C-alpha atoms as one frame of an Amber mdcrd trajectory, in Angstrom:
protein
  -9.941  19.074  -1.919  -6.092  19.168  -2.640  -4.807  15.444  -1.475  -1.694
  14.347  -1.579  -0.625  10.124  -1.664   2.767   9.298  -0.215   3.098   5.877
  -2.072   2.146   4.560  -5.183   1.551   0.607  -4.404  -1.157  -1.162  -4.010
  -3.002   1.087  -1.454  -1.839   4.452  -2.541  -2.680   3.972  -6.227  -6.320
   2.578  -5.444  -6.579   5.405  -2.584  -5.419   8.164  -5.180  -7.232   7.212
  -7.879 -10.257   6.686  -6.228 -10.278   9.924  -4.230  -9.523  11.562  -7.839
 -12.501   9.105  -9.392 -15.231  11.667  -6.979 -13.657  15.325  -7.983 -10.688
  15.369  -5.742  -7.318  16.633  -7.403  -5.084  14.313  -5.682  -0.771  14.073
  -6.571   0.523  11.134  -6.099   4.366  10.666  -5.032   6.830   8.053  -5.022
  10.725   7.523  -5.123  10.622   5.328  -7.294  11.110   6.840 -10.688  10.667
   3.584 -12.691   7.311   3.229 -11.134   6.595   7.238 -12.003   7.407   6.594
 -15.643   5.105   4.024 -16.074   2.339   5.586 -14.322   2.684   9.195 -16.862
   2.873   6.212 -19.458  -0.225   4.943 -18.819   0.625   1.822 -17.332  -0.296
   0.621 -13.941   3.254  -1.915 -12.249   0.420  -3.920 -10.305  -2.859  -5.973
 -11.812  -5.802  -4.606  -9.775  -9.277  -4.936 -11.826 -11.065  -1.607 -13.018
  -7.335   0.273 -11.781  -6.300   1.173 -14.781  -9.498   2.316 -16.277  -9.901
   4.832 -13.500  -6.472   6.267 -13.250  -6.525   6.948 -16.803 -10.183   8.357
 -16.664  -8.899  11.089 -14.067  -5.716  11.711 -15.800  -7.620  12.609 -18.681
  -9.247  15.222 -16.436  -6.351  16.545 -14.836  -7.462  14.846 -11.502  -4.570
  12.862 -11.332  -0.988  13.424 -11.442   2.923  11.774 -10.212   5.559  12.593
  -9.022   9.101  12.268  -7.685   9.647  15.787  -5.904   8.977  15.404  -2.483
   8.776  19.744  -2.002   5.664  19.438  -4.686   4.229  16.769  -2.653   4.495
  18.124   1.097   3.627  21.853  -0.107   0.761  20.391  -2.674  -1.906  19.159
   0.060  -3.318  19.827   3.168  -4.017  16.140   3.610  -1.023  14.104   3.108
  -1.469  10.265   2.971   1.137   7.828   3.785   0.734   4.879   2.237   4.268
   2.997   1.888   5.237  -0.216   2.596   5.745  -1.776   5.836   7.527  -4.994
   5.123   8.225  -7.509   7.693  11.334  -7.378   9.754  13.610 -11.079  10.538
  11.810 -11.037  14.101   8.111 -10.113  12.606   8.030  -7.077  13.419   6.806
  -4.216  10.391   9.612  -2.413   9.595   8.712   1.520   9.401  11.565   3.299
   8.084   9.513   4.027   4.507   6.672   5.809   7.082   9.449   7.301   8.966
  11.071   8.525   5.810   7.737   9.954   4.697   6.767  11.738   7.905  10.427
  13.301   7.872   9.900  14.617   4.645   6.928  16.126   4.855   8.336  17.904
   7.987  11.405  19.156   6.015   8.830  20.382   3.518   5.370  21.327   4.789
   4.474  25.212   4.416   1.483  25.146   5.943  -1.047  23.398   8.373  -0.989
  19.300   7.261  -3.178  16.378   8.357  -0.857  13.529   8.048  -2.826  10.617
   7.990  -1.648   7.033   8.260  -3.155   4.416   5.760  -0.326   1.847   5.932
  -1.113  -0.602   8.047   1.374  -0.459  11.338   1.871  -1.161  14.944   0.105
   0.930  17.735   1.908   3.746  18.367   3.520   4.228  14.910   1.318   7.737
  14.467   3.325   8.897  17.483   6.635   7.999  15.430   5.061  10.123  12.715
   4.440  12.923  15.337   8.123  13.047  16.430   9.741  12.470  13.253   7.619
  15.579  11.599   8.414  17.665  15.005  12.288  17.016  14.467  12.236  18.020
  11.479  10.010  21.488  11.751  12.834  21.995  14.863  15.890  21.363  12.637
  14.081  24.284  10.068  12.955  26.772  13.014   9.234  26.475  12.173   6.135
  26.266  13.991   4.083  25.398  11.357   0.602  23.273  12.859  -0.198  19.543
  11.560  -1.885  16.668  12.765  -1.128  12.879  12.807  -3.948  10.519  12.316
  -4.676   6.949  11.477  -7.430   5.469   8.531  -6.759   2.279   8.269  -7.607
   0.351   4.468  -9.946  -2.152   4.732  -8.972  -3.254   0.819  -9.802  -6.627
  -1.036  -7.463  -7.695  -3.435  -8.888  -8.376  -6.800 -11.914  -5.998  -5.564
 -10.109  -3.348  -4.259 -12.366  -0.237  -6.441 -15.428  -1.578  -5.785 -14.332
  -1.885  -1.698 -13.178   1.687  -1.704 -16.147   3.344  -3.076 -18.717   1.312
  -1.620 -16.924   1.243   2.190 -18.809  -1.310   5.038 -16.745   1.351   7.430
 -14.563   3.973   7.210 -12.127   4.062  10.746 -10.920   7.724  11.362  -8.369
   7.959  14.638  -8.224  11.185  15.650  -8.368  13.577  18.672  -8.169  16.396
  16.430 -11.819  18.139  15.693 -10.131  20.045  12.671  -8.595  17.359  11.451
 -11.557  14.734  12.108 -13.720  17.678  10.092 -11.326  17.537   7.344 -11.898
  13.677   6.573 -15.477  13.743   7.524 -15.574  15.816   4.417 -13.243  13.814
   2.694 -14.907  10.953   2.812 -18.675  11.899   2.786 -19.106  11.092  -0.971
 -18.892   7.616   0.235 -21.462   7.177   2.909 -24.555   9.169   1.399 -26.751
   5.687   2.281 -26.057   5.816   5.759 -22.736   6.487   8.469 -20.265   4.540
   8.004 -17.582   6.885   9.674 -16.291   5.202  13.276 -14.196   7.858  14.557
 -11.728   6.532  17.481  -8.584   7.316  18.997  -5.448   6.623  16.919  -4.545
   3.533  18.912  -7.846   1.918  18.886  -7.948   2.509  15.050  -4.391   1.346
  14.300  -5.359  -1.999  16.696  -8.356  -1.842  14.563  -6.804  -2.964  11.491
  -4.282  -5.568  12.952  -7.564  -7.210  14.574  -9.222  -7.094  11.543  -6.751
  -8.907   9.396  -5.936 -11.459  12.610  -9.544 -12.529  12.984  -9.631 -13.396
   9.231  -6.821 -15.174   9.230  -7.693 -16.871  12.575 -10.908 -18.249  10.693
  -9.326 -19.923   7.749  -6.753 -21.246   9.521  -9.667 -22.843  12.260 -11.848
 -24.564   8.896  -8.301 -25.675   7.837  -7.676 -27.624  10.466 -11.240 -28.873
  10.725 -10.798 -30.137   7.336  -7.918 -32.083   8.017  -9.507 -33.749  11.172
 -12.672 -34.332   8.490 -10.271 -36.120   6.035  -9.864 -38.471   9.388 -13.528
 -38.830  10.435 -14.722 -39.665   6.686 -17.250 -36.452   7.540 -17.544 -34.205
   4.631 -15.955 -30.403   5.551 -18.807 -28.458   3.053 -21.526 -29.802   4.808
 -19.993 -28.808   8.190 -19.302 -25.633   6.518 -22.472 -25.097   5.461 -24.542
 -26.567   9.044 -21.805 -24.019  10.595 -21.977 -21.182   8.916 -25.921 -20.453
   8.399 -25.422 -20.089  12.348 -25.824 -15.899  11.842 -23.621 -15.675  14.891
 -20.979 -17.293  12.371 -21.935 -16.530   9.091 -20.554 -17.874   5.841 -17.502
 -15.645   5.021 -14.259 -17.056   5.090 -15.580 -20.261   6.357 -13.294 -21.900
   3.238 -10.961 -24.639   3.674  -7.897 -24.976   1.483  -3.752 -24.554   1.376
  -2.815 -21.885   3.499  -3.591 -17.903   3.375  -0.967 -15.891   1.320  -0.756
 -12.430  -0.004   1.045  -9.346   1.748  -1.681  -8.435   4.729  -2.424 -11.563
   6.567   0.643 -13.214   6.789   2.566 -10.096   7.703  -0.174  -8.687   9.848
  -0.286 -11.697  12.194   3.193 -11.499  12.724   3.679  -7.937  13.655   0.562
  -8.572  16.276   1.968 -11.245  17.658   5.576  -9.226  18.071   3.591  -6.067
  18.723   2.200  -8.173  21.927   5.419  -9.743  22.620   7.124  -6.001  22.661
   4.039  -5.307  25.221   4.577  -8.185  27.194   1.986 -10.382  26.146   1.576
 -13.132  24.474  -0.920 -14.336  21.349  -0.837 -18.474  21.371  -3.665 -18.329
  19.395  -2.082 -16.072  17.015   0.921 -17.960  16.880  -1.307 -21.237  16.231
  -2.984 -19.525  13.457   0.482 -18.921  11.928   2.041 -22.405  12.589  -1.668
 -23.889  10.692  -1.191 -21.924   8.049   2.528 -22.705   7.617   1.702 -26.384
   7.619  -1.420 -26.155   5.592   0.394 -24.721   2.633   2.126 -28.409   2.726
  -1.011 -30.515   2.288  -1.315 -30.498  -1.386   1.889 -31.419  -1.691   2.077
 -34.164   1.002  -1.265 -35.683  -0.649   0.927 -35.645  -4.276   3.649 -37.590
  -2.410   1.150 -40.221  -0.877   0.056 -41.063  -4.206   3.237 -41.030  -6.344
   5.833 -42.098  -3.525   8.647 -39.612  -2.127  10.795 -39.624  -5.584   9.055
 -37.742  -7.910  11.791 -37.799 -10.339  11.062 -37.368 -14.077   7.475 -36.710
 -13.571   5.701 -33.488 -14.673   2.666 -31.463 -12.331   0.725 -29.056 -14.077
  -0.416 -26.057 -11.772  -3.887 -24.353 -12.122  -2.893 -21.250 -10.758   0.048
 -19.196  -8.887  -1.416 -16.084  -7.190  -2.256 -15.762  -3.756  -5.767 -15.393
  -4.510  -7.999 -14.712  -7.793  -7.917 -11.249  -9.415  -4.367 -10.060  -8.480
  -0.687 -10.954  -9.770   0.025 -11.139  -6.515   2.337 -14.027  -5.066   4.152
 -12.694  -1.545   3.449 -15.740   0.536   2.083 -17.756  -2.077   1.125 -21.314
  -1.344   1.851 -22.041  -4.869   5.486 -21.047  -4.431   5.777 -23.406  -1.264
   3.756 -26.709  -2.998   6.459 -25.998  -6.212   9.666 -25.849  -3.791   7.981
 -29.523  -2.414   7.682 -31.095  -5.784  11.155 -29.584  -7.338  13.034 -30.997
  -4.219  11.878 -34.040  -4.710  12.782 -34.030  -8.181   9.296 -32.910 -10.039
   9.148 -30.333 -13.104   5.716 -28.230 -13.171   4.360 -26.218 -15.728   1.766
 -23.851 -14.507  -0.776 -21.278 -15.695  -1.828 -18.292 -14.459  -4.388 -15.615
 -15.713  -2.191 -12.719 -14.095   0.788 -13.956 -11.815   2.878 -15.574 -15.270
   5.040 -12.574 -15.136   5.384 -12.802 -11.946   5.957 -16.223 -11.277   8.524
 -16.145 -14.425  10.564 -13.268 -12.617  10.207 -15.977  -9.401  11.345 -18.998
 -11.045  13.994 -17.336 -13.403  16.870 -20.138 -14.125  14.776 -22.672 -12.499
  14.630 -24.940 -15.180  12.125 -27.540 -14.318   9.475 -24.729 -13.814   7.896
 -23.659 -17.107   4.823 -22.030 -18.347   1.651 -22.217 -20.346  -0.137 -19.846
 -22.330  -3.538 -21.814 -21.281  -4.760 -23.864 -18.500  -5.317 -27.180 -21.419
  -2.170 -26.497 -22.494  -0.727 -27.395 -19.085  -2.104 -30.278 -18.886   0.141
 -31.729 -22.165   2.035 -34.833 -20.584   1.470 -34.103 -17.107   1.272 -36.598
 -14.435  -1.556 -34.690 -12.603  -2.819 -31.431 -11.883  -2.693 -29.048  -8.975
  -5.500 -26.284  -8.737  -3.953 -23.781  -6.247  -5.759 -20.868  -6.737  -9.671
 -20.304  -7.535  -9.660 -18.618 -10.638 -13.161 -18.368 -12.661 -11.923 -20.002
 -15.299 -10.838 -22.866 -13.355 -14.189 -23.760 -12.164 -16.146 -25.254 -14.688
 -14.141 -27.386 -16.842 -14.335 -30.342 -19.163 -13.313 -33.431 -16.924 -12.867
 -35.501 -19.720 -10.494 -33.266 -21.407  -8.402 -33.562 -18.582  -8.461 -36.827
 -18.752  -7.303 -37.314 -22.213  -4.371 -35.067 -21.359  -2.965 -36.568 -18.137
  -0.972 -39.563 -17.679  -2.407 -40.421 -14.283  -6.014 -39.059 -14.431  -6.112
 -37.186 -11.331  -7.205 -33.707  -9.902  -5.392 -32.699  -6.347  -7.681 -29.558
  -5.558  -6.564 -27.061  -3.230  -9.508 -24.775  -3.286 -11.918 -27.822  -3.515
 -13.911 -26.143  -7.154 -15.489 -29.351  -7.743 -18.137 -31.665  -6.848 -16.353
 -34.940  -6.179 -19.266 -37.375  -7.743 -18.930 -34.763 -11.057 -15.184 -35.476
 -11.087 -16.059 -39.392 -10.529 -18.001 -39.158 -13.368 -15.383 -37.954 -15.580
 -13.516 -40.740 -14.916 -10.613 -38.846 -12.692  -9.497 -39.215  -9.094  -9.891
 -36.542  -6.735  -8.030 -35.241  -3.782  -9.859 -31.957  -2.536  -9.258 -30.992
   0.874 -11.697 -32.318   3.866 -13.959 -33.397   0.728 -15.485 -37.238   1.087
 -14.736 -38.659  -2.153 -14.322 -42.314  -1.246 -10.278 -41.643  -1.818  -7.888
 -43.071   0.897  -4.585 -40.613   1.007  -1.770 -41.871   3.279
């Protein structure tokens, strides 16, 4: 099948390639040309594990291809995936002018019966923006050329995003067009030979779908977050209540871990356009909003237990940073807590020098001119004359070091852990303090 990707971030290059990866010849377009170049280069402009090794596979066999002509795109497939941005707007809202610019120009192109299908994630109602902005644009050429407008929402993992698409929990399909619903049926039956995994809806359900999705995530870290917090105050111990919790199989494990905040470019975005989407409805979210408003404050923790232990002025003393990316396995830092507990130390005078397996570049574009934020090529090598250390983000390197190293290398020997890696009595042992979050470790903060 002939598929064509509107989009070449992170969804439409793991979408393209993937679809390519099971015999599809899929195009892939973008306007960005910078972004094109690299791709025909060989390159990939975001980290994604296993992403470049399958683009380049199905380049190799003619699979894959880019491009920046919009005509070659629209006229090139009969299934024609959006999958642009949809940044937030200054009230919260996503803002949808790349998806309207994509539906108009497939309109002002098209030359032949298209499935448009919506993969970005947006409001309700966005595939009948789609509808009308195609429609205006077949009017303005005279045409009555068929097409469809449906929504498949990505259910995608950072840092696991291949192995997510081609072995799918679900695949969500709104659509109340049989010929179109038949055309992604076959689409994605390579994927579901085990057993259905094809929930077919109608578009609104399926673009709620996603929202709801993301929200209910979110809505769980930010709930152990603040149960952590009130643990710190109890003296109880928030992995043991995480554990009597979650084998509860009406509660289950996942997501179930405490730490700094959520980041990244779904959740934080995604709870905000529900809770606007509601607001535009005339309803209101409070829990929504409260996950929001946790998370906001829960990205200051770290820092606030640094500033309990040093005092307010942090002036002329160093933090080395385990980690800057929202997560492990990605580069990627929109809504970073890293970038919120740096911003805390600098303005109260700090300097940090952090490490990061992918997000350096990054991080280095970030903090450009910033001189009291540097970088090192290791995570030991951050530790050289620092005051303390930060672990922010859970990389698998990060997990099992040598405490006494660490030691040696710090001026104050102590560990403030974010992600909580570590078992407090093995950090005892290596003679450094610990400040995890909702851990007991017989440490008094504030």
């Amino acid at each position: 099948m002939k598929i064509t990707v509107i989009g070449t971030g992170y969804v439409g290059l793991v979408t393209g390639a993937c679809f390519a990866d099971v015999g599809n010849e899929v195009l892939c377009l973008d306007v960005d040309e910078a972004k094109i170049r690299i791709l025909e280069g060989g390159g990939v402009p975001i980290y994604e594990p296993g992403l470049q090794e399958v683009i380049q596979r199905n380049r190799r066999a003619g699979r894959l291809a880019f491009t920046t002509d919009a005509r070659r795109a629209a006229e090139y497939g009969v299934l024609q995936l959006i999958a642009v941005g949809t940044p937030p707007d200054e009230d919260g809202s996503a803002d949808l002018s790349h998806v309207v610019a994509a539906a108009q120009s497939i309109g002002r192109h098209m030359d032949d019966y298209r499935v448009v299908v919506d993969k970005s994630t947006v409001p309700v109602g966005t595939a009948d923006q789609v509808r009308d902005a195609i429609a205006a644009e077949l009017r303005l050429r005279g045409k009555d050329i068929g097409f469809a407008v449906i929504s498949n929402p990505e259910f995608l993992k950072e840092g696991a995003a291949i192995d997510d698409f081609m072995r799918p929990d679900r695949v969500v399909i709104g659509s109340e067009d049989e010929r179109a619903t038949a055309l992604m049926r076959e689409l994605y039956a390579p994927f579901q030979r085990n057993h259905e995994r094809i929930i077919v809806m109608d578009v609104r359900s399926a673009e709620l779908t996603k929202y709801a999705a993301n929200a209910m995530l979110a809505t769980r870290i930010s709930f152990m977050n603040e149960l952590a917090n009130l643990a710190e105050r109890l003296g109880a111990d928030i992995e043991q209540v995480r554990r009597g919790i979650g084998s509860d199989p009406r509660i289950g494990f996942h997501f179930l871990y405490p730490g700094i905040g959520y980041g990244g470019s779904c959740f934080p975005k995604d709870v905000k356009a529900l809770v606007r989407t509601a607001t535009e409805s005339g309803a209101d979210l409070p829990i929504m909003r409260a996950v929001e408003q946790v998370n906001d404050e829960q990205k200051r923790v770290l820092g606030r237990k640094i500033v309990a232990c040093f005092g307010e002025n942090l002036a002329g003393r160093r933090f080395a940073l385990w980690g800057l990316a929202f997560k492990p396995n990605t580069d990627d830092m929109r809504e970073a807590p890293s970038c919120v507990l740096i911003a805390d130390l600098l303005a109260r005078g700090a300097s940090v020098t952090a490490y990061d397996p992918a997000a350096m570049p990054e991080a280095r574009r970030l903090f450009a001119g910033q001189a009291r934020v540097g970088f090192a090529e290791s995570p030991l090598a951050a530790l050289e004359g620092a005051d303390a250390l930060a672990i922010v983000t859970e990389w698998q390197e990060f997990r099992s070091p040598d405490f006494g190293t660490i030691r040696a290398k710090l001026k104050t020997p102590a560990i403030f852990d974010g992600r909580n890696l570590y078992d407090p009595q093995a950090v005892k042992r290596g003679g450094l303090d610990y400040y995890p979050i909702g851990r007991r470790t017989g440490m008094r903060v504030g």
